[in-house]
Coordinates of C-alpha atoms in Angstrom, one line a residue:
M1121 CA 102.1 11.6 42.6
V1122 CA 103.8 9.4 44.8
A1123 CA 106.8 8.2 44.3
V1124 CA 108.3 6.1 46.8
E1125 CA 112.5 5.2 47.3
E1126 CA 114.6 3.4 49.5
G1127 CA 114.3 4.3 53.1
D1128 CA 110.6 4.9 53.0
H1129 CA 108.5 1.2 54.6
R1130 CA 107.3 0.9 51.6
Y1131 CA 110.0 -0.1 49.6
P1132 CA 110.9 -3.7 50.0
S1133 CA 106.7 -4.9 48.8
L1134 CA 107.4 -2.0 45.7
T1135 CA 110.3 -3.7 44.3
R1136 CA 109.2 -7.3 43.7
G1137 CA 106.5 -9.2 42.4
Q1138 CA 105.3 -12.9 42.4
N1139 CA 108.2 -14.2 42.1
Q1140 CA 111.0 -14.2 44.6
R1141 CA 113.8 -15.3 42.2
W1142 CA 113.7 -10.8 40.8
V1143 CA 113.9 -7.8 43.3
S1144 CA 115.0 -5.1 41.8
T1145 CA 117.1 -1.8 43.3
P1146 CA 115.2 0.9 41.4
N1147 CA 116.0 5.1 42.5
R1148 CA 111.5 5.4 42.9
V1149 CA 109.1 3.3 41.9
Y1150 CA 106.2 5.4 40.9
L1151 CA 102.7 5.1 41.6
P1152 CA 100.5 6.9 39.6
S1153 CA 96.4 7.2 39.7
S1154 CA 95.6 8.6 36.3
T1155 CA 96.8 8.9 32.4
E1156 CA 99.1 12.2 33.5
E1157 CA 100.8 11.1 35.9
V1158 CA 101.9 8.3 34.1
V1159 CA 103.5 10.6 31.3
A1160 CA 105.0 12.9 33.7
A1161 CA 106.8 9.6 35.5
V1162 CA 107.8 9.1 31.4
D1163 CA 109.1 12.2 30.9
D1164 CA 111.3 12.0 34.7
A1165 CA 112.6 8.8 34.0
V1166 CA 113.8 9.9 30.0
T1167 CA 115.8 12.5 31.7
E1168 CA 117.4 11.4 34.0
G1169 CA 118.2 8.8 32.0
L1170 CA 117.1 5.6 34.4
P1171 CA 116.0 3.2 32.7
L1172 CA 112.3 2.2 32.8
S1173 CA 110.2 -0.6 33.1
V1174 CA 106.6 -1.7 34.3
R1175 CA 104.2 -3.2 36.9
S1176 CA 100.1 -4.5 37.2
G1177 CA 99.6 -7.5 38.3
G1178 CA 103.3 -8.4 39.7
H1179 CA 103.0 -11.4 37.8
C1180 CA 105.4 -11.3 35.0
Y1181 CA 107.6 -14.7 35.5
E1182 CA 110.8 -12.9 34.2
N1183 CA 113.2 -10.5 35.4
F1184 CA 111.6 -8.3 32.5
V1185 CA 110.1 -4.9 35.4
D1186 CA 113.0 -6.3 38.3
R1187 CA 116.4 -5.8 36.3
P1188 CA 119.7 -5.7 37.7
D1189 CA 119.8 -2.3 35.9
T1190 CA 116.6 -1.2 36.5
G1191 CA 116.1 3.0 37.3
A1192 CA 112.7 3.7 37.8
I1193 CA 109.0 1.5 38.5
V1194 CA 106.1 2.7 36.9
D1195 CA 103.2 0.9 38.8
A1196 CA 99.9 1.0 37.8
S1197 CA 98.2 -1.0 40.7
Q1198 CA 96.4 2.3 41.4
M1199 CA 94.6 2.8 38.3
E1200 CA 92.3 -0.2 38.4
G1201 CA 89.1 1.5 37.8
I1202 CA 86.7 0.1 34.8
R1203 CA 83.7 1.5 33.6
W1204 CA 81.7 2.2 30.8
D1205 CA 82.8 4.8 28.2
D1206 CA 80.1 6.8 25.7
R1207 CA 82.3 7.9 23.8
M1208 CA 84.3 4.9 22.2
G1209 CA 80.7 2.6 22.8
A1210 CA 82.6 -0.2 25.4
V1211 CA 84.5 -0.7 28.1
E1212 CA 86.9 1.3 29.2
V1213 CA 89.3 -0.7 31.8
E1214 CA 92.6 0.5 33.4
A1215 CA 95.5 -1.5 33.8
G1216 CA 95.7 -1.7 37.2
A1217 CA 92.0 -3.8 37.7
T1218 CA 92.7 -7.1 38.2
L1219 CA 91.4 -9.4 36.4
G1220 CA 89.1 -10.9 39.3
D1221 CA 87.3 -6.9 39.8
V1222 CA 86.8 -7.0 35.8
Y1223 CA 84.7 -10.5 36.4
Y1224 CA 83.3 -9.4 39.0
T1225 CA 82.1 -5.8 37.7
L1226 CA 80.8 -6.8 34.3
L1227 CA 78.4 -9.9 35.1
K1228 CA 77.0 -7.2 38.6
R1229 CA 76.9 -4.4 36.1
W1230 CA 75.6 -5.1 32.4
G1231 CA 75.9 -9.1 32.8
T1232 CA 78.2 -9.5 30.6
T1233 CA 82.0 -10.7 30.3
L1234 CA 86.2 -12.0 29.0
P1235 CA 87.2 -14.9 28.3
G1236 CA 90.2 -13.9 30.4
G1237 CA 92.4 -15.9 32.8
S1238 CA 91.0 -17.6 35.8
C1239 CA 94.4 -16.1 38.7
Y1240 CA 91.9 -12.9 39.8
T1241 CA 95.4 -11.1 40.4
V1242 CA 96.6 -10.9 38.0
G1243 CA 97.1 -7.6 36.2
A1244 CA 95.2 -6.0 32.8
G1245 CA 98.1 -4.6 32.2
G1246 CA 100.1 -7.1 31.1
H1247 CA 98.7 -10.0 30.4
V1248 CA 95.7 -8.6 27.9
L1249 CA 98.6 -7.4 25.4
G1250 CA 99.8 -10.9 25.7
A1251 CA 96.9 -12.1 24.1
G1252 CA 95.8 -13.7 27.4
Y1253 CA 93.4 -16.9 27.7
G1254 CA 91.0 -19.1 30.4
P1255 CA 88.5 -21.2 30.6
L1256 CA 85.8 -19.1 28.7
S1257 CA 88.3 -18.7 25.3
R1258 CA 87.4 -22.1 23.5
Q1259 CA 84.0 -20.2 23.2
H1260 CA 85.4 -16.5 23.3
G1261 CA 88.6 -16.4 22.2
L1262 CA 91.8 -14.6 23.8
I1263 CA 91.0 -12.0 26.2
S1264 CA 93.0 -9.5 23.7
D1265 CA 90.1 -10.0 20.2
H1266 CA 88.0 -8.3 21.9
L1267 CA 90.5 -5.4 22.4
Y1268 CA 89.1 -2.1 20.6
A1269 CA 90.9 0.3 22.0
V1270 CA 94.6 1.0 23.7
E1271 CA 95.8 4.7 25.3
V1272 CA 99.5 4.6 25.6
V1273 CA 102.0 6.3 27.2
V1274 CA 104.9 6.5 24.7
A1275 CA 108.4 8.4 24.7
D1276 CA 108.4 8.6 20.8
A1277 CA 109.9 11.8 20.9
G1278 CA 111.3 14.9 22.9
R1279 CA 107.9 14.8 25.1
A1280 CA 106.3 11.7 26.8
R1281 CA 102.8 11.6 25.8
A1282 CA 99.4 9.9 25.8
V1283 CA 98.0 8.1 22.0
V1284 CA 94.9 6.3 22.0
A1285 CA 94.3 3.7 18.8
T1286 CA 91.7 1.9 18.2
R1287 CA 90.7 -0.7 15.4
E1288 CA 88.2 1.8 13.2
R1289 CA 90.0 1.2 9.7
G1290 CA 92.4 4.0 9.2
D1291 CA 92.9 5.0 12.2
P1292 CA 96.7 6.4 12.2
N1293 CA 97.6 4.7 14.9
G1294 CA 96.0 1.5 14.0
D1295 CA 100.0 -1.0 14.2
L1296 CA 100.2 0.3 17.9
L1297 CA 96.8 -1.1 18.1
W1298 CA 98.0 -4.2 17.0
A1299 CA 101.8 -4.4 18.7
H1300 CA 99.1 -5.2 21.3
T1301 CA 97.1 -8.3 20.9
G1302 CA 100.4 -10.5 21.5
A1303 CA 103.8 -8.1 21.8
G1304 CA 104.0 -9.3 26.0
G1305 CA 104.6 -6.2 27.8
G1306 CA 107.4 -3.2 28.1
S1307 CA 108.2 -2.8 24.4
F1308 CA 106.7 0.0 22.6
G1309 CA 105.0 2.0 26.1
I1310 CA 103.0 2.1 28.7
V1311 CA 99.5 0.9 28.6
T1312 CA 97.5 3.2 30.9
R1313 CA 93.2 2.5 29.0
Y1314 CA 91.8 -0.3 27.6
W1315 CA 88.2 -0.1 25.6
F1316 CA 86.8 -3.6 25.2
R1317 CA 83.9 -4.1 22.0
S1318 CA 83.7 -7.6 20.3
R1319 CA 83.9 -7.5 16.9
G1320 CA 80.1 -7.5 16.0
G1321 CA 79.4 -6.0 19.5
G1322 CA 77.7 -4.0 20.5
R1323 CA 77.2 0.0 21.9
R1324 CA 75.7 -0.8 24.5
P1325 CA 76.8 -1.5 27.9
G1326 CA 75.3 -4.9 27.6
T1327 CA 75.8 -6.0 24.4
A1328 CA 79.5 -4.5 23.4
L1329 CA 81.3 -8.1 25.2
P1330 CA 80.0 -11.6 25.4
T1331 CA 77.4 -12.6 27.6
A1332 CA 78.4 -14.3 31.1
P1333 CA 77.2 -18.0 31.5
R1334 CA 74.5 -18.8 33.6
E1335 CA 76.0 -22.0 35.0
V1336 CA 79.5 -24.2 34.6
W1337 CA 79.5 -27.8 36.0
V1338 CA 83.4 -28.1 37.2
H1339 CA 84.8 -31.0 37.2
R1340 CA 88.5 -32.7 39.2
S1341 CA 89.3 -36.6 39.2
E1342 CA 92.8 -37.9 39.0
W1343 CA 95.1 -41.1 38.6
S1344 CA 96.8 -42.9 41.0
W1345 CA 100.6 -43.3 39.7
S1346 CA 100.6 -46.5 41.8
D1347 CA 98.0 -47.9 39.4
M1348 CA 99.6 -46.6 36.4
T1349 CA 101.7 -48.4 33.9
A1350 CA 104.1 -46.8 31.0
E1351 CA 101.4 -48.3 28.4
K1352 CA 98.9 -47.9 30.3
F1353 CA 100.2 -43.0 30.9
A1354 CA 100.6 -43.2 27.3
R1355 CA 97.0 -44.7 26.1
L1356 CA 95.9 -41.7 28.4
M1357 CA 97.9 -39.5 27.3
R1358 CA 96.6 -39.7 23.3
N1359 CA 93.5 -40.2 24.3
Y1360 CA 93.4 -36.8 25.1
G1361 CA 95.5 -35.1 22.3
T1362 CA 93.6 -37.3 20.0
W1363 CA 90.2 -36.2 21.7
L1364 CA 91.5 -32.1 21.1
E1365 CA 92.7 -32.6 17.4
N1366 CA 88.9 -34.0 17.2
H1367 CA 87.5 -30.7 19.0
S1368 CA 88.8 -27.0 18.4
S1369 CA 86.9 -26.4 15.1
P1370 CA 86.1 -22.5 16.3
D1371 CA 82.2 -23.6 15.2
G1372 CA 82.0 -27.1 18.0
R1373 CA 80.0 -28.2 20.1
Y1374 CA 82.3 -28.9 22.5
A1375 CA 84.1 -25.5 22.3
G1376 CA 82.3 -24.2 26.0
L1377 CA 84.6 -27.2 27.3
F1378 CA 87.7 -26.5 28.8
S1379 CA 90.5 -28.5 30.4
R1380 CA 93.5 -28.9 31.6
L1381 CA 95.9 -32.3 32.4
E1382 CA 97.4 -31.3 35.4
L1383 CA 101.1 -33.3 34.7
T1384 CA 102.1 -34.5 38.7
T1385 CA 105.7 -36.3 39.8
R1386 CA 105.6 -40.3 40.2
P1387 CA 106.5 -39.1 44.0
S1388 CA 103.4 -37.2 44.1
G1389 CA 101.2 -40.1 43.8
A1390 CA 98.7 -38.5 41.5
F1391 CA 98.1 -36.2 38.6
H1392 CA 94.9 -35.0 37.8
L1393 CA 92.4 -33.6 35.0
V1394 CA 90.1 -30.2 35.7
V1395 CA 87.4 -29.1 33.4
Q1396 CA 84.6 -26.5 32.6
M1397 CA 81.8 -26.9 30.6
D1398 CA 79.1 -24.4 30.0
A1399 CA 75.7 -25.6 31.2
A1400 CA 73.7 -23.7 29.2
A1401 CA 75.6 -26.2 26.1
R1402 CA 72.4 -28.8 24.7
G1403 CA 73.4 -31.8 26.7
A1404 CA 75.9 -30.2 28.9
E1405 CA 77.0 -32.4 31.0
Q1406 CA 76.0 -35.8 28.6
L1407 CA 78.7 -34.1 26.7
L1408 CA 80.4 -33.9 29.7
T1409 CA 80.8 -37.4 30.6
E1410 CA 81.6 -38.5 26.9
F1411 CA 84.5 -36.0 27.2
L1412 CA 85.3 -38.4 30.5
D1413 CA 85.4 -41.1 28.8
A1414 CA 87.2 -41.0 25.5
V1415 CA 90.2 -39.3 27.3
N1416 CA 89.9 -42.9 29.8
E1417 CA 89.0 -44.8 27.0
G1418 CA 91.3 -48.4 26.9
V1419 CA 93.8 -46.6 30.0
G1420 CA 92.7 -49.7 32.7
V1421 CA 93.1 -47.4 35.7
E1422 CA 89.2 -46.1 37.7
P1423 CA 89.7 -42.0 38.3
T1424 CA 89.0 -41.2 41.9
V1425 CA 86.5 -38.5 40.7
T1426 CA 87.5 -35.8 43.3
D1427 CA 85.0 -32.6 42.3
H1428 CA 81.5 -32.5 40.4
R1429 CA 79.8 -29.6 40.2
R1430 CA 76.5 -27.0 39.3
L1431 CA 77.9 -23.6 40.2
P1432 CA 77.0 -20.0 39.2
W1433 CA 79.4 -19.5 36.3
L1434 CA 80.7 -16.2 38.7
H1435 CA 82.1 -18.6 42.0
A1436 CA 83.3 -21.1 39.4
S1437 CA 84.9 -18.4 38.2
G1438 CA 86.8 -19.0 41.3
W1439 CA 87.0 -22.5 41.3
P1440 CA 90.4 -22.9 43.0
G1441 CA 90.4 -26.1 40.9
M1442 CA 91.7 -23.4 37.6
W1443 CA 93.6 -21.7 39.7
M1444 CA 96.2 -21.0 42.2
S1445 CA 98.4 -17.8 43.1
N1446 CA 101.5 -17.5 47.1
P1447 CA 103.2 -14.4 46.0
T1448 CA 105.6 -15.9 48.8
D1449 CA 107.5 -18.5 46.2
R1450 CA 109.7 -18.5 44.1
Y1451 CA 109.5 -20.1 40.3
K1452 CA 110.1 -20.6 37.0
Y1453 CA 107.7 -21.6 34.3
K1454 CA 108.1 -23.0 30.4
S1455 CA 105.3 -22.6 28.0
S1456 CA 104.9 -25.1 25.0
Y1457 CA 102.5 -25.0 21.7
H1458 CA 101.1 -28.1 20.4
R1459 CA 99.2 -28.7 16.5
R1460 CA 98.6 -31.9 18.0
G1461 CA 98.5 -34.6 20.5
F1462 CA 101.5 -36.1 21.4
T1463 CA 104.9 -38.5 19.6
E1464 CA 105.6 -41.6 20.8
S1465 CA 108.8 -39.9 21.7
Q1466 CA 107.7 -37.3 24.1
I1467 CA 104.9 -39.4 26.3
A1468 CA 107.7 -41.5 26.3
A1469 CA 110.3 -38.1 26.8
F1470 CA 107.1 -37.3 30.6
Y1471 CA 107.4 -41.1 31.4
K1472 CA 110.6 -41.6 32.1
Q1473 CA 111.5 -37.6 33.7
L1474 CA 107.5 -37.7 35.7
T1475 CA 108.4 -40.9 36.7
E1476 CA 112.2 -42.8 37.5
T1477 CA 113.1 -39.9 39.6
D1478 CA 114.0 -38.8 43.4
Y1479 CA 112.4 -34.9 43.2
T1480 CA 109.4 -34.2 45.5
Q1481 CA 108.7 -30.8 44.5
P1482 CA 105.0 -31.2 45.2
P1483 CA 104.2 -27.9 42.9
F1484 CA 106.1 -29.2 40.3
V1485 CA 103.3 -29.8 37.1
V1486 CA 102.2 -29.8 34.1
S1487 CA 99.7 -28.1 32.7
I1488 CA 97.9 -29.1 29.6
A1489 CA 95.0 -27.2 28.3
S1490 CA 92.6 -26.8 25.3
Y1491 CA 93.1 -24.8 23.4
G1492 CA 92.4 -23.9 19.6
A1493 CA 88.2 -23.0 18.9
R1494 CA 87.2 -19.6 18.6
I1495 CA 90.6 -18.9 19.1
N1496 CA 91.6 -20.9 16.2
A1497 CA 89.1 -18.3 14.3
L1498 CA 91.5 -16.1 12.7
E1499 CA 94.4 -16.0 10.9
S1500 CA 97.7 -15.8 12.3
G1501 CA 97.9 -12.3 11.1
A1502 CA 94.9 -10.4 12.6
T1503 CA 96.8 -9.8 15.8
A1504 CA 100.1 -10.2 16.5
H1505 CA 99.7 -12.8 18.3
P1506 CA 99.9 -15.5 15.5
H1507 CA 99.2 -18.5 17.1
R1508 CA 95.9 -20.0 15.4
D1509 CA 96.1 -23.2 15.3
S1510 CA 97.2 -25.1 18.1
V1511 CA 94.7 -27.9 20.4
M1512 CA 97.4 -27.7 23.7
L1513 CA 99.0 -24.9 25.3
L1514 CA 101.5 -26.1 28.0
L1515 CA 102.5 -24.3 31.1
W1516 CA 105.5 -25.7 32.6
G1517 CA 106.4 -24.8 36.5
T1518 CA 108.0 -25.1 39.6
A1519 CA 108.2 -23.6 42.8
W1520 CA 109.9 -23.3 45.7
Q1521 CA 111.0 -21.4 48.8
D1522 CA 114.8 -21.7 49.7
A1523 CA 116.7 -19.5 46.9
A1524 CA 119.4 -21.5 47.9
E1525 CA 117.7 -25.3 45.7
D1526 CA 117.8 -22.2 43.5
D1527 CA 120.4 -24.7 41.2
R1528 CA 118.4 -28.2 41.8
H1529 CA 115.0 -26.5 40.8
L1530 CA 116.0 -24.6 37.0
S1531 CA 118.4 -28.4 36.1
W1532 CA 115.6 -30.3 36.7
H1533 CA 113.1 -28.7 35.1
R1534 CA 114.9 -27.9 32.3
E1535 CA 116.3 -30.8 31.9
F1536 CA 112.6 -31.8 31.1
Y1537 CA 111.7 -29.9 29.4
R1538 CA 114.7 -30.4 26.6
A1539 CA 114.5 -34.0 26.7
V1540 CA 110.4 -33.5 25.3
Y1541 CA 111.5 -31.2 23.0
A1542 CA 114.7 -33.4 21.8
D1543 CA 114.1 -34.2 18.4
T1544 CA 114.0 -30.8 18.1
G1545 CA 116.8 -28.6 20.1
G1546 CA 115.4 -28.9 22.9
V1547 CA 112.3 -26.6 22.1
P1548 CA 109.0 -26.6 21.1
V1549 CA 109.5 -25.4 17.5
P1550 CA 107.1 -24.3 14.8
N1551 CA 106.7 -27.6 12.8
A1552 CA 103.4 -29.5 12.8
D1553 CA 103.6 -31.1 15.6
T1554 CA 104.2 -28.1 17.8
D1555 CA 103.9 -24.5 17.0
G1556 CA 106.7 -22.5 19.8
C1557 CA 105.6 -20.7 22.9
F1558 CA 103.6 -17.9 24.7
I1559 CA 104.9 -15.0 25.3
N1560 CA 102.7 -14.0 28.9
Y1561 CA 105.2 -18.0 29.8
C1562 CA 107.7 -15.7 29.5
D1563 CA 111.1 -17.3 29.6
A1564 CA 114.4 -16.5 28.7
D1565 CA 115.9 -19.2 28.6
L1566 CA 114.6 -19.2 24.8
G1567 CA 117.3 -17.2 24.0
D1568 CA 119.9 -19.3 25.6
E1569 CA 122.1 -21.2 23.0
D1570 CA 123.0 -23.7 25.7
L1571 CA 118.9 -24.0 26.2
N1572 CA 117.2 -24.0 23.0
T1573 CA 119.8 -25.7 20.4
S1574 CA 117.3 -25.6 17.9
G1575 CA 118.8 -22.5 15.5
T1576 CA 115.2 -21.1 16.1
P1577 CA 115.8 -17.6 17.5
W1578 CA 112.8 -16.4 20.6
H1579 CA 110.7 -14.5 18.9
E1580 CA 110.6 -17.1 16.1
L1581 CA 109.2 -19.2 18.8
Y1582 CA 106.9 -16.4 20.5
F1583 CA 106.0 -14.4 18.0
K1584 CA 106.8 -16.6 14.5
D1585 CA 106.2 -13.7 11.4
N1586 CA 104.6 -11.0 13.1
Y1587 CA 108.1 -10.4 13.6
A1588 CA 109.1 -8.3 11.4
R1589 CA 105.8 -6.1 11.7
L1590 CA 106.2 -5.3 15.9
R1591 CA 110.0 -4.3 15.1
R1592 CA 108.4 -2.0 11.8
V1593 CA 106.3 -0.7 15.1
K1594 CA 108.8 0.2 18.2
K1595 CA 110.8 1.9 15.4
R1596 CA 107.6 3.9 15.4
W1597 CA 106.7 4.1 18.4
D1598 CA 109.6 3.7 20.9
P1599 CA 112.9 4.9 18.8
R1600 CA 115.0 5.4 21.7
D1601 CA 114.5 1.3 22.6
A1602 CA 112.7 4.2 26.5
F1603 CA 110.9 0.2 26.8
H1604 CA 112.7 -2.9 26.9
H1605 CA 113.9 -6.0 28.9
A1606 CA 115.9 -9.6 27.4
Q1607 CA 113.4 -9.8 25.2
S1608 CA 111.1 -7.1 24.6
V1609 CA 111.0 -6.4 21.0
R1610 CA 114.2 -4.7 19.5
L1611 CA 114.8 -1.9 16.5
P1612 CA 115.5 -3.5 13.5

């Protein structure tokens, strides 16, 4: 097995991920290519007392991998196999496989797909166990909803070992599978392999997972800030939220529509809406038109259409309207779930913060994604991911390059977020309107009592009532807390 230490010319490239705010100085970085090598790496690290962390695609938003105390990193990126497993009757995906490779392989070999995220370079390792979502999730649920089995290297006894857990009734390891459907990474062990077969799916390659769309419509339109008033903006925000409230049932005719309303600051000039619609839906283009009309009804500002095309699905999955990825930037992200449209005080805070500012950072955006539909077909305790009655998921993000500007960007970002959720202690607490936060958009600020004054702890925002069960799983599979970070599941 390859193990890189300081002095090796590869070391600087392996001690940081996508977010350049976080750089670690581990004793070594392991690059295993098999489950057996992961077991050996964990054994080495535990024996030497080196605090462990694991990386797959490297997109962790906080320093949960590249912590100051990180002693050893297990980098799973060399484990990137994607194959059919006859014994399991499922598609096997190794933890280091990127989402782009997963989509290409599933479509080209078997004509199927998984409803994962739109950023191609994200690794399956972290994305799946955090209950990743994407443009097909309103139609097919979360990627973890299709998880049949998982292989995890744990350190629950004297030596590390690999454990396979399935969703079969009576599986003695079933709690470990459940925990990997929404708990996020770094709490129980190291995932080496996933097996995917949809609930009700067949045991043959072409029937185990959802059929990939043949074609989709993609659309992008934008509104100029110079034409927007507080009243017009409020109407648009009400329209968008109300439409999602009314069209997020699991079996609705709009399940094949996914959208993101991308809000930027006034100095950026314009904000926009991006949409993907399954072209196979009856009257798909008309449904798309009706959605666009409903969002803009009564706003009084005509949006400019900058893209409107029908594309083969595989090509559309790489459409830049849905994603961007820059591994040279510094980032800060936050998240929030909404059970219904925005309150008047939230809309007013959005408008004030976006318009009354000299903050000109172009990459800043609040991305308001459509949620619900088939995602909400399961009960909140069916998987570790508890957010099963929301209609929107917001990603709040900004990017910059200069470390000297950290305080400026972080302060503005935090002030904006707290202003929108001022009525609930600066965070989206689970209530009638909001429903907490997304663990894959991890945010260390949720554990800061100066920034989260709601009295609702970070683990309730992420996991709600599922946290007690997650702690029991932690006690069983990682009683020594070999795997931990600032927001990992705590031992009871």
